[in-house]
Short mmCIF file of N, CA and C in Angstrom, two decimals:
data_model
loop_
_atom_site.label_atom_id
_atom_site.label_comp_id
_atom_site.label_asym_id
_atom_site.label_seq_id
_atom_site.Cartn_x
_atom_site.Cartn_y
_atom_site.Cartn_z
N UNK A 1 9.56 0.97 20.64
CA UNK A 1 8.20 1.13 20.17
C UNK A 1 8.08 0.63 18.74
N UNK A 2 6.89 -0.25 18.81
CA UNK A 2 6.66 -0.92 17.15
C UNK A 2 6.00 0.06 16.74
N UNK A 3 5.80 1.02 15.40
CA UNK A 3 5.24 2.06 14.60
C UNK A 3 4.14 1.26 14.03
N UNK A 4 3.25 0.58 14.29
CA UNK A 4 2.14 0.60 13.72
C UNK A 4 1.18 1.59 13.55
N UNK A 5 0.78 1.36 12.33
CA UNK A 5 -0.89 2.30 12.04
C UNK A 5 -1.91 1.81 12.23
N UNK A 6 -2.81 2.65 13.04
CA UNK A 6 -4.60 2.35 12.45
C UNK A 6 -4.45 3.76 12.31
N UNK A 7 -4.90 3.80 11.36
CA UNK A 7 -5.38 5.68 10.02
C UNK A 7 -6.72 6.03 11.30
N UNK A 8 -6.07 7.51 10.90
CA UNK A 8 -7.06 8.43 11.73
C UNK A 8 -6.84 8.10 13.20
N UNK A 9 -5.88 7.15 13.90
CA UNK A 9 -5.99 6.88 14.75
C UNK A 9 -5.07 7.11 16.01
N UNK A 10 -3.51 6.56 15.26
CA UNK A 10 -2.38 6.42 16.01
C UNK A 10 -1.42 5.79 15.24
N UNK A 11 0.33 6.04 15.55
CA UNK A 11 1.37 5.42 15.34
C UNK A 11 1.68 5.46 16.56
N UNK A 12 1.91 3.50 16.71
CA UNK A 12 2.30 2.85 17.98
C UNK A 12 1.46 3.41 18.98
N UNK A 13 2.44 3.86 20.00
CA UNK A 13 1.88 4.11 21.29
C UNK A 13 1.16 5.66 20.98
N UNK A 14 1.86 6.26 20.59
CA UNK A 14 1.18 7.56 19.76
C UNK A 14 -0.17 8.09 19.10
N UNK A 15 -0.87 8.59 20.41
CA UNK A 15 -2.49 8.53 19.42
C UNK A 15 -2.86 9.85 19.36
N UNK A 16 -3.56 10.55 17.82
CA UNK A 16 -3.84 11.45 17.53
C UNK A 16 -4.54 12.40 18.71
N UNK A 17 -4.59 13.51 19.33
CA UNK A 17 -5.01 13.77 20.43
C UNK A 17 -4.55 14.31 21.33
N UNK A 18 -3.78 13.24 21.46
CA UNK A 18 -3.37 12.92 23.08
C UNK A 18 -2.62 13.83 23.46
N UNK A 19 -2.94 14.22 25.13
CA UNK A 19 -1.96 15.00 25.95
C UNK A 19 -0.28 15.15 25.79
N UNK A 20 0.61 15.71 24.93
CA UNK A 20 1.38 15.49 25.24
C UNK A 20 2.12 14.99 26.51
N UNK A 21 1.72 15.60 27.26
CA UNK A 21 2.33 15.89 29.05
C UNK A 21 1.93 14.09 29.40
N UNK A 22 0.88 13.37 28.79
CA UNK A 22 0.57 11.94 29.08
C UNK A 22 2.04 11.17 28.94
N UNK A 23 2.82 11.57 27.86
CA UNK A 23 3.71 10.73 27.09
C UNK A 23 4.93 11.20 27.24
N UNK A 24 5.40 12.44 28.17
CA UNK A 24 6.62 12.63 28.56
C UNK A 24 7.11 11.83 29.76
N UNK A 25 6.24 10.89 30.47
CA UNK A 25 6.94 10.01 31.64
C UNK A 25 7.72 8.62 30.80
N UNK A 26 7.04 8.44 29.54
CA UNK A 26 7.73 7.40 29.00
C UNK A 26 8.22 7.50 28.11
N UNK A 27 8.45 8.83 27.48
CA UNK A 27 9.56 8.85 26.35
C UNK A 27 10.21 9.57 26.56
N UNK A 28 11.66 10.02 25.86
CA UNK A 28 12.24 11.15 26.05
C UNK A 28 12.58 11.88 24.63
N UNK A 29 11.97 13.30 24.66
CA UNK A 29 12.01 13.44 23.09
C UNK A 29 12.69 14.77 23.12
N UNK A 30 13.36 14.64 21.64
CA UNK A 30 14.10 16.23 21.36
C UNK A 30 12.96 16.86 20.73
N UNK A 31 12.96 18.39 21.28
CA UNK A 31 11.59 19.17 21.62
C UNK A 31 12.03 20.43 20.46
N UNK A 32 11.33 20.97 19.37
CA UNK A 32 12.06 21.94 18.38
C UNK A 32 10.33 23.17 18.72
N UNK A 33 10.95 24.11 18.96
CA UNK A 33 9.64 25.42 19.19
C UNK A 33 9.27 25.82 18.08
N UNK A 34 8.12 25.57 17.23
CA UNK A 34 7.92 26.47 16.27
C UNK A 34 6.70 27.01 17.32
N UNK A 35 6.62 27.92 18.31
CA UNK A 35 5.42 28.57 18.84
C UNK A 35 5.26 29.79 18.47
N UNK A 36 6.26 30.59 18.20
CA UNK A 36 6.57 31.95 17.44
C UNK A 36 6.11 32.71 16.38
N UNK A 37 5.74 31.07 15.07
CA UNK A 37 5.13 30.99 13.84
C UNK A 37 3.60 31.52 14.12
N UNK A 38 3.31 32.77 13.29
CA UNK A 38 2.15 33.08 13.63
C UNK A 38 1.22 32.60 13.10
N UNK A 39 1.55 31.79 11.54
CA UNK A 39 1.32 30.64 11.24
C UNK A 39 0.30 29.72 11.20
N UNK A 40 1.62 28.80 12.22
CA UNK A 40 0.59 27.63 12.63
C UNK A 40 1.93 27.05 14.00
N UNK A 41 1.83 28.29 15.32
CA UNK A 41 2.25 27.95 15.96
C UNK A 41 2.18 26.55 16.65
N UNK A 42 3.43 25.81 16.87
CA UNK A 42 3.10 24.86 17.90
C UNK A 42 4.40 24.31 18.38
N UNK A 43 4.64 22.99 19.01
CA UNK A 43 5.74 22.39 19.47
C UNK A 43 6.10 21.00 19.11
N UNK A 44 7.19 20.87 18.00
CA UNK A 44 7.16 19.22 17.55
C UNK A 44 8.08 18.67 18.96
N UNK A 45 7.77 17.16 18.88
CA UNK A 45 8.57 16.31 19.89
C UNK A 45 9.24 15.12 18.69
N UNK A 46 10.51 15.04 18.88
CA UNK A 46 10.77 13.93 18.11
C UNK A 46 11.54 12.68 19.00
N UNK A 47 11.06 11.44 18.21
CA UNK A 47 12.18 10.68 19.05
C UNK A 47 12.69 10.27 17.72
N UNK A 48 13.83 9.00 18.07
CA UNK A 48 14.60 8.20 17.54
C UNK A 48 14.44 6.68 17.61
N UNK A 49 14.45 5.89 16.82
CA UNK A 49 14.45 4.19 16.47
C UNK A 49 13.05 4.01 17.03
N UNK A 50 12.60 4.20 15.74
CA UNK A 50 12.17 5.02 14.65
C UNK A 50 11.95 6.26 14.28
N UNK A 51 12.20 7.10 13.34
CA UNK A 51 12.48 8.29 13.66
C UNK A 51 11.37 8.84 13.57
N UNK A 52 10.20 9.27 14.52
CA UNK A 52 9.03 10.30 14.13
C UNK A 52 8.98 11.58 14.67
N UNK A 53 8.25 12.13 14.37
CA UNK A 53 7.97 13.78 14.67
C UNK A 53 6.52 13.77 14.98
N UNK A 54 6.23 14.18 16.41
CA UNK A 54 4.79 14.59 16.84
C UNK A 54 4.76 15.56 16.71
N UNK A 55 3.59 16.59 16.04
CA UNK A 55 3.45 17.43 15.45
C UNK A 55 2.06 18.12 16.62
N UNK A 56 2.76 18.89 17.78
CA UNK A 56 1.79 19.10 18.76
C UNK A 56 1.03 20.55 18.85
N UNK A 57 -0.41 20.74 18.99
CA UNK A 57 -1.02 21.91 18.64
C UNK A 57 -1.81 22.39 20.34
N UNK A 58 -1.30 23.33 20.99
CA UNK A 58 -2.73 23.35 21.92
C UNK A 58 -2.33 22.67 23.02
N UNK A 59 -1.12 21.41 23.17
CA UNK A 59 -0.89 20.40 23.95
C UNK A 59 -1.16 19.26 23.68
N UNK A 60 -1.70 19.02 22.44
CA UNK A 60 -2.45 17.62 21.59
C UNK A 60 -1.56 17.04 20.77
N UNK A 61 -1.07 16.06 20.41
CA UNK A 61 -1.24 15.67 18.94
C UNK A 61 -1.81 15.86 18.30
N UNK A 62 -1.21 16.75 17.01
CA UNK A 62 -2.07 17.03 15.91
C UNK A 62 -2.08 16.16 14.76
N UNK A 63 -0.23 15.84 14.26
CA UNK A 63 -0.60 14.49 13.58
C UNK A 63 0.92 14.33 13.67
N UNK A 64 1.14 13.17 12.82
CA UNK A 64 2.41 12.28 13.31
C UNK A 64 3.15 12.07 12.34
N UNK A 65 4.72 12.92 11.72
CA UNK A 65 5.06 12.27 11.26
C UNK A 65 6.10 11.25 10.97
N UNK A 66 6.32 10.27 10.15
CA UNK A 66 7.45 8.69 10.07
C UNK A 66 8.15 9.20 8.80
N UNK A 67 9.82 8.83 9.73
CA UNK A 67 10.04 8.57 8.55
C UNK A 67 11.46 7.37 8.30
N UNK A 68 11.28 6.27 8.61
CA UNK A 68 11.72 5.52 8.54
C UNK A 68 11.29 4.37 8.15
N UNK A 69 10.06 4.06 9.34
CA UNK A 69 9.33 3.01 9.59
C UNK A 69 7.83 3.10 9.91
N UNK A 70 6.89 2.98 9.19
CA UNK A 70 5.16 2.76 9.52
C UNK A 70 4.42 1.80 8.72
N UNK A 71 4.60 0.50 9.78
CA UNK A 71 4.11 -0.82 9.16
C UNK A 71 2.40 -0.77 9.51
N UNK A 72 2.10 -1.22 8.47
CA UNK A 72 0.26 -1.64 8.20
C UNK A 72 -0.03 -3.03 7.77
N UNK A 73 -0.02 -3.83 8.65
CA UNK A 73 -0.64 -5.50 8.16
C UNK A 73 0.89 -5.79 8.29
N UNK A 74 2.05 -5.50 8.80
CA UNK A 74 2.90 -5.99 8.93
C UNK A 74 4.40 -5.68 7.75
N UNK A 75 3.59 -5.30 6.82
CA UNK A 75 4.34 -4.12 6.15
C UNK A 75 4.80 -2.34 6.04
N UNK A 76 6.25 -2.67 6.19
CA UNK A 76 6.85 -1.09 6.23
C UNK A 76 6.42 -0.15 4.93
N UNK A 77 5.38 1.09 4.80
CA UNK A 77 5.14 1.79 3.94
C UNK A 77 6.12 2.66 3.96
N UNK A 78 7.07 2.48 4.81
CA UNK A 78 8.81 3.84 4.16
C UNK A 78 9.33 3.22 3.06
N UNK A 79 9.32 3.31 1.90
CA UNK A 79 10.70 2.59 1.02
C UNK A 79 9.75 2.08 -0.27
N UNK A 80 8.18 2.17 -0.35
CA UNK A 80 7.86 1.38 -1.55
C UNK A 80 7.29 2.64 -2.38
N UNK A 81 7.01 1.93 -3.76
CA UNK A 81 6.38 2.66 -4.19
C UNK A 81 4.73 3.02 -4.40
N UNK A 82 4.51 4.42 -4.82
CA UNK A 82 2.79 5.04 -4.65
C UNK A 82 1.99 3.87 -4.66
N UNK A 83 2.51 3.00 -5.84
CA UNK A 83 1.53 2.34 -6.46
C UNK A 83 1.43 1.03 -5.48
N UNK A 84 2.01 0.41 -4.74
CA UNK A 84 2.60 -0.32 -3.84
C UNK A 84 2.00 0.08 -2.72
N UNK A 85 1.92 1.14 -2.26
CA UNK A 85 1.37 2.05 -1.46
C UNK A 85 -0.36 2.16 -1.39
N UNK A 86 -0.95 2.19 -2.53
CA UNK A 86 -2.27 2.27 -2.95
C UNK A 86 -2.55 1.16 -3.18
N UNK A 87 -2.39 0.02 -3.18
CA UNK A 87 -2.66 -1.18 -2.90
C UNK A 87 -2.69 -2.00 -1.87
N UNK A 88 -1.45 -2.10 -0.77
CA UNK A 88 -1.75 -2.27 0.55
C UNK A 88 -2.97 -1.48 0.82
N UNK A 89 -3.01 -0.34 0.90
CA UNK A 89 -3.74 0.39 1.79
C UNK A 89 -5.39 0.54 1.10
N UNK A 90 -5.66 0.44 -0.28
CA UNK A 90 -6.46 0.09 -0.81
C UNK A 90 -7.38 1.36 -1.42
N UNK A 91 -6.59 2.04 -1.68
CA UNK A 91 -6.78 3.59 -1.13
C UNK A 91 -6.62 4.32 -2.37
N UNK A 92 -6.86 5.42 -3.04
CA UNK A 92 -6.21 6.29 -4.13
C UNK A 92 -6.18 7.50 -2.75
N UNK A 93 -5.34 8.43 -4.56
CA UNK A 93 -4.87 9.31 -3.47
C UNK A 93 -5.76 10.40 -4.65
N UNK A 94 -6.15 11.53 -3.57
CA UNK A 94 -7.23 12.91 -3.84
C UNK A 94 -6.53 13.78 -5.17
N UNK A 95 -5.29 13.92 -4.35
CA UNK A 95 -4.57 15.16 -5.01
C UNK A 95 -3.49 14.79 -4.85
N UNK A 96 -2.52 15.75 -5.81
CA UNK A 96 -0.91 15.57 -5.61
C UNK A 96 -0.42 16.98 -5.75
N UNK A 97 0.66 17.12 -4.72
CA UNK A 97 1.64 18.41 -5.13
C UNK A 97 2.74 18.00 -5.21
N UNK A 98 3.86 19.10 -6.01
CA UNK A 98 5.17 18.81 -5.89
C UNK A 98 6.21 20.02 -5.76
N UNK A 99 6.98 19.70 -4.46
CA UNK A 99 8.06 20.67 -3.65
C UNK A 99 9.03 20.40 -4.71
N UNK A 100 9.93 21.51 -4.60
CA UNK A 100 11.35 21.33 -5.20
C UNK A 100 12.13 22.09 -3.82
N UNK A 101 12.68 21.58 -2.79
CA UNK A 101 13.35 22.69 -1.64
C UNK A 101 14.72 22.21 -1.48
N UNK A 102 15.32 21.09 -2.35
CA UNK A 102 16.53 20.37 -1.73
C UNK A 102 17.33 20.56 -2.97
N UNK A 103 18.74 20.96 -2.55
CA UNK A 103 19.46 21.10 -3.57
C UNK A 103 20.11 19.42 -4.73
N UNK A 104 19.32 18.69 -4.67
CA UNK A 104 19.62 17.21 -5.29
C UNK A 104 18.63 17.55 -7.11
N UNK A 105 17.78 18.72 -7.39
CA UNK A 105 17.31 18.59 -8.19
C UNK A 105 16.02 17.16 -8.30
N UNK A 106 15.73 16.64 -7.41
CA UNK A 106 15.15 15.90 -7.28
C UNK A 106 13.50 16.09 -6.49
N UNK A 107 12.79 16.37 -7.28
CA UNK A 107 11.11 16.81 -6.41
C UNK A 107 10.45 16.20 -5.71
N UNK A 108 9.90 16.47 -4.75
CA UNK A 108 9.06 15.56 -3.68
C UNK A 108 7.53 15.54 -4.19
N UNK A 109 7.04 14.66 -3.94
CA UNK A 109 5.91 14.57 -4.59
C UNK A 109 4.74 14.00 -3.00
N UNK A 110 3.39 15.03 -2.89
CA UNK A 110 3.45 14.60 -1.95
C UNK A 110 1.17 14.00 -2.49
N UNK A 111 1.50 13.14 -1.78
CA UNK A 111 0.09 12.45 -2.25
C UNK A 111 -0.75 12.79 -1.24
N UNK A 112 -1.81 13.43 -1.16
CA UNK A 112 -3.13 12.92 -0.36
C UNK A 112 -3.85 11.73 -0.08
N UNK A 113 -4.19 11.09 0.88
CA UNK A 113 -4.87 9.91 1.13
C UNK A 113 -5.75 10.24 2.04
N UNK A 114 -6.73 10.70 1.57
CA UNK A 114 -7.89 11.26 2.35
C UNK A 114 -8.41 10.09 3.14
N UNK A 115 -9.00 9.25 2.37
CA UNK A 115 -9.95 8.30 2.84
C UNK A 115 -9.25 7.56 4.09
N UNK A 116 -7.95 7.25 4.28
CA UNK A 116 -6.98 6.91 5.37
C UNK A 116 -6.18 8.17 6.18
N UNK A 117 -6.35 8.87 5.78
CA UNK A 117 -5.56 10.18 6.95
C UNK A 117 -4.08 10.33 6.45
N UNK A 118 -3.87 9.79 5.33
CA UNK A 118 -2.32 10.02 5.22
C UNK A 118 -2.02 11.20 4.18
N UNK A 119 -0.86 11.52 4.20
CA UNK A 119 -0.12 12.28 3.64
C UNK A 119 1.34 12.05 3.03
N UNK A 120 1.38 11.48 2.03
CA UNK A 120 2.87 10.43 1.74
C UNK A 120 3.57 11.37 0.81
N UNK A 121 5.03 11.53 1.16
CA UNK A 121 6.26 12.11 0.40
C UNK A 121 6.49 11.31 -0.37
N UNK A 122 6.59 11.44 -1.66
CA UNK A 122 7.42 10.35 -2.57
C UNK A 122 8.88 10.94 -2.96
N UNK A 123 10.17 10.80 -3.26
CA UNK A 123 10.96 11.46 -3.79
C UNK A 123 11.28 11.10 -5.40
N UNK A 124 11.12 12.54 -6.02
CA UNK A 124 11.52 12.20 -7.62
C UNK A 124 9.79 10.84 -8.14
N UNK A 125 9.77 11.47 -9.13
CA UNK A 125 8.82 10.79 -10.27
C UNK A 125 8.34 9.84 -10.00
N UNK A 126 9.49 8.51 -10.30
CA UNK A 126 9.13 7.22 -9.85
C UNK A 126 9.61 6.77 -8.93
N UNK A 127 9.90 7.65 -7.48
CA UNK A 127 10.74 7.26 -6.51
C UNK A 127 10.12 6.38 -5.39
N UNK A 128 10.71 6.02 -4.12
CA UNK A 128 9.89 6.01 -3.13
C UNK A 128 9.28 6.62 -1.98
N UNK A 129 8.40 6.01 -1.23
CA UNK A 129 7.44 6.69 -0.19
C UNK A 129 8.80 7.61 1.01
N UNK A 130 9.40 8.56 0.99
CA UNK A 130 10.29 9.01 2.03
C UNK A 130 9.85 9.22 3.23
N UNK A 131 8.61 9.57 2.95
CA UNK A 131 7.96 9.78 5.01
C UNK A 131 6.49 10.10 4.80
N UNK A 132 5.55 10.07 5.77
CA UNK A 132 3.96 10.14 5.63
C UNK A 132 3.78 10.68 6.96
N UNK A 133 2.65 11.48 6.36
CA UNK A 133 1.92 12.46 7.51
C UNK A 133 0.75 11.55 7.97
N UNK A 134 0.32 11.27 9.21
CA UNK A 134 -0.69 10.60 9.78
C UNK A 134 -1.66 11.69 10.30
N UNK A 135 -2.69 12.09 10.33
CA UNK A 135 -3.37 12.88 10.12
C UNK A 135 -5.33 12.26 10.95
N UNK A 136 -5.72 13.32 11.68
CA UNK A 136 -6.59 13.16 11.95
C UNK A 136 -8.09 12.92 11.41
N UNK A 137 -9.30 12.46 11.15
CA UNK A 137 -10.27 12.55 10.08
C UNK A 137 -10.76 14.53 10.49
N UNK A 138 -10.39 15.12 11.55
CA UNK A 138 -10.64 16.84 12.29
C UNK A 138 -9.74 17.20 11.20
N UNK A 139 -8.54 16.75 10.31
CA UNK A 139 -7.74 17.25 9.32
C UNK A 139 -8.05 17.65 8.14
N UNK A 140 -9.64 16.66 7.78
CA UNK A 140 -10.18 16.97 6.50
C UNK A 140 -11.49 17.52 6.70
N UNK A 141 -11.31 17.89 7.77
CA UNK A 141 -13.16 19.27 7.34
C UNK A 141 -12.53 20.70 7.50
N UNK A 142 -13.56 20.85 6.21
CA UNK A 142 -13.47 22.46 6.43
C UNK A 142 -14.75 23.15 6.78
#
C-alpha cells in the first residue's frame, strides 16, 4: 500500500470512517484493545511497510496514525522539518504542545494543523516530523 494523503480524507487505501470489518478481507493487522479505557475506549489495528495505526471508534476509523511514511504531492512528510512541513502543505499550525514521556531527555513537540486535519510529532526543538495524526474535519467541532 502507497500512504498517500488527501487531509480530512484518507491514508492510502485507508479512509476516515470506514467500517473496519470492510478492510479485514484485505489486510492483516496486529489488533491492541484499548476498549477497557473509560476514557476514550476503542480498538487500534496496525499494519507494517508502512508502519500505521488505525485508530478505531464504534467500528469506524477515527483517525490514522504514520509513522514512517505519508507522502503529499509525492513527498514523504516523516523526516522533514515543521517549517518544511508548513510549506508543502501550505498550512500554519493553530497550537503547539510539548510531551516529555521518553527517557532520551528529548521533547516531542506536537503541532496542530487544523486547516488540513493533521496532527504532527516533531522530536526535540529543531527536530523532525516523527509521525502525524490524520484526523477527521468531525475532529475539530466542538
Amino acid at each position: 500500500m502507497i500512504p498517500y494523503l488527501i487531509p480530512f480524507n484518507r491514508v492510502g487505501d485507508f479512509v476516515l470512517g470506514d467500517n473496519i470489518k470492510n478492510l479485514s478481507i484485505n489486510f492483516s493487522f496486529k489488533i491492541t484493545d484499548f476498549s477497557h479505557d473509560e476514557i476514550a475506549p476503542s480498538i487500534n489495528y496496525s499494519v507494517n511497510n508502512p508502519q500505521i495505526t488505525l485508530y478505531v471508534s464504534n467500528g469506524k476509523i477515527d483517525f490514522i496514525g504514520c509513522y514512517e511514511e505519508l507522502l503529499f504531492n509525492g513527498i514523504n512528510l516523516i523526516g522533514i522539518t515543521i517549517e518544511e512541513f508548513s510549506s508543502i502543505l501550505d498550512s500554519t499550525y493553530t497550537e503547539v504542545d510539548i510531551v516529555d514521556f521518553e527517557a532520551d531527555d528529548l521533547p516531542q513537540y506536537i503541532y496542530e494543523f487544523e486547516s488540513v486535519g493533521l496532527q504532527v510529532w516533531v522530536k526535540g526543538n529543531k527536530g523532525k516530523v516523527v509521525s502525524i495524526m490524520v484526523n477527521s474535519k468531525e475532529h475539530y467541532l466542538d
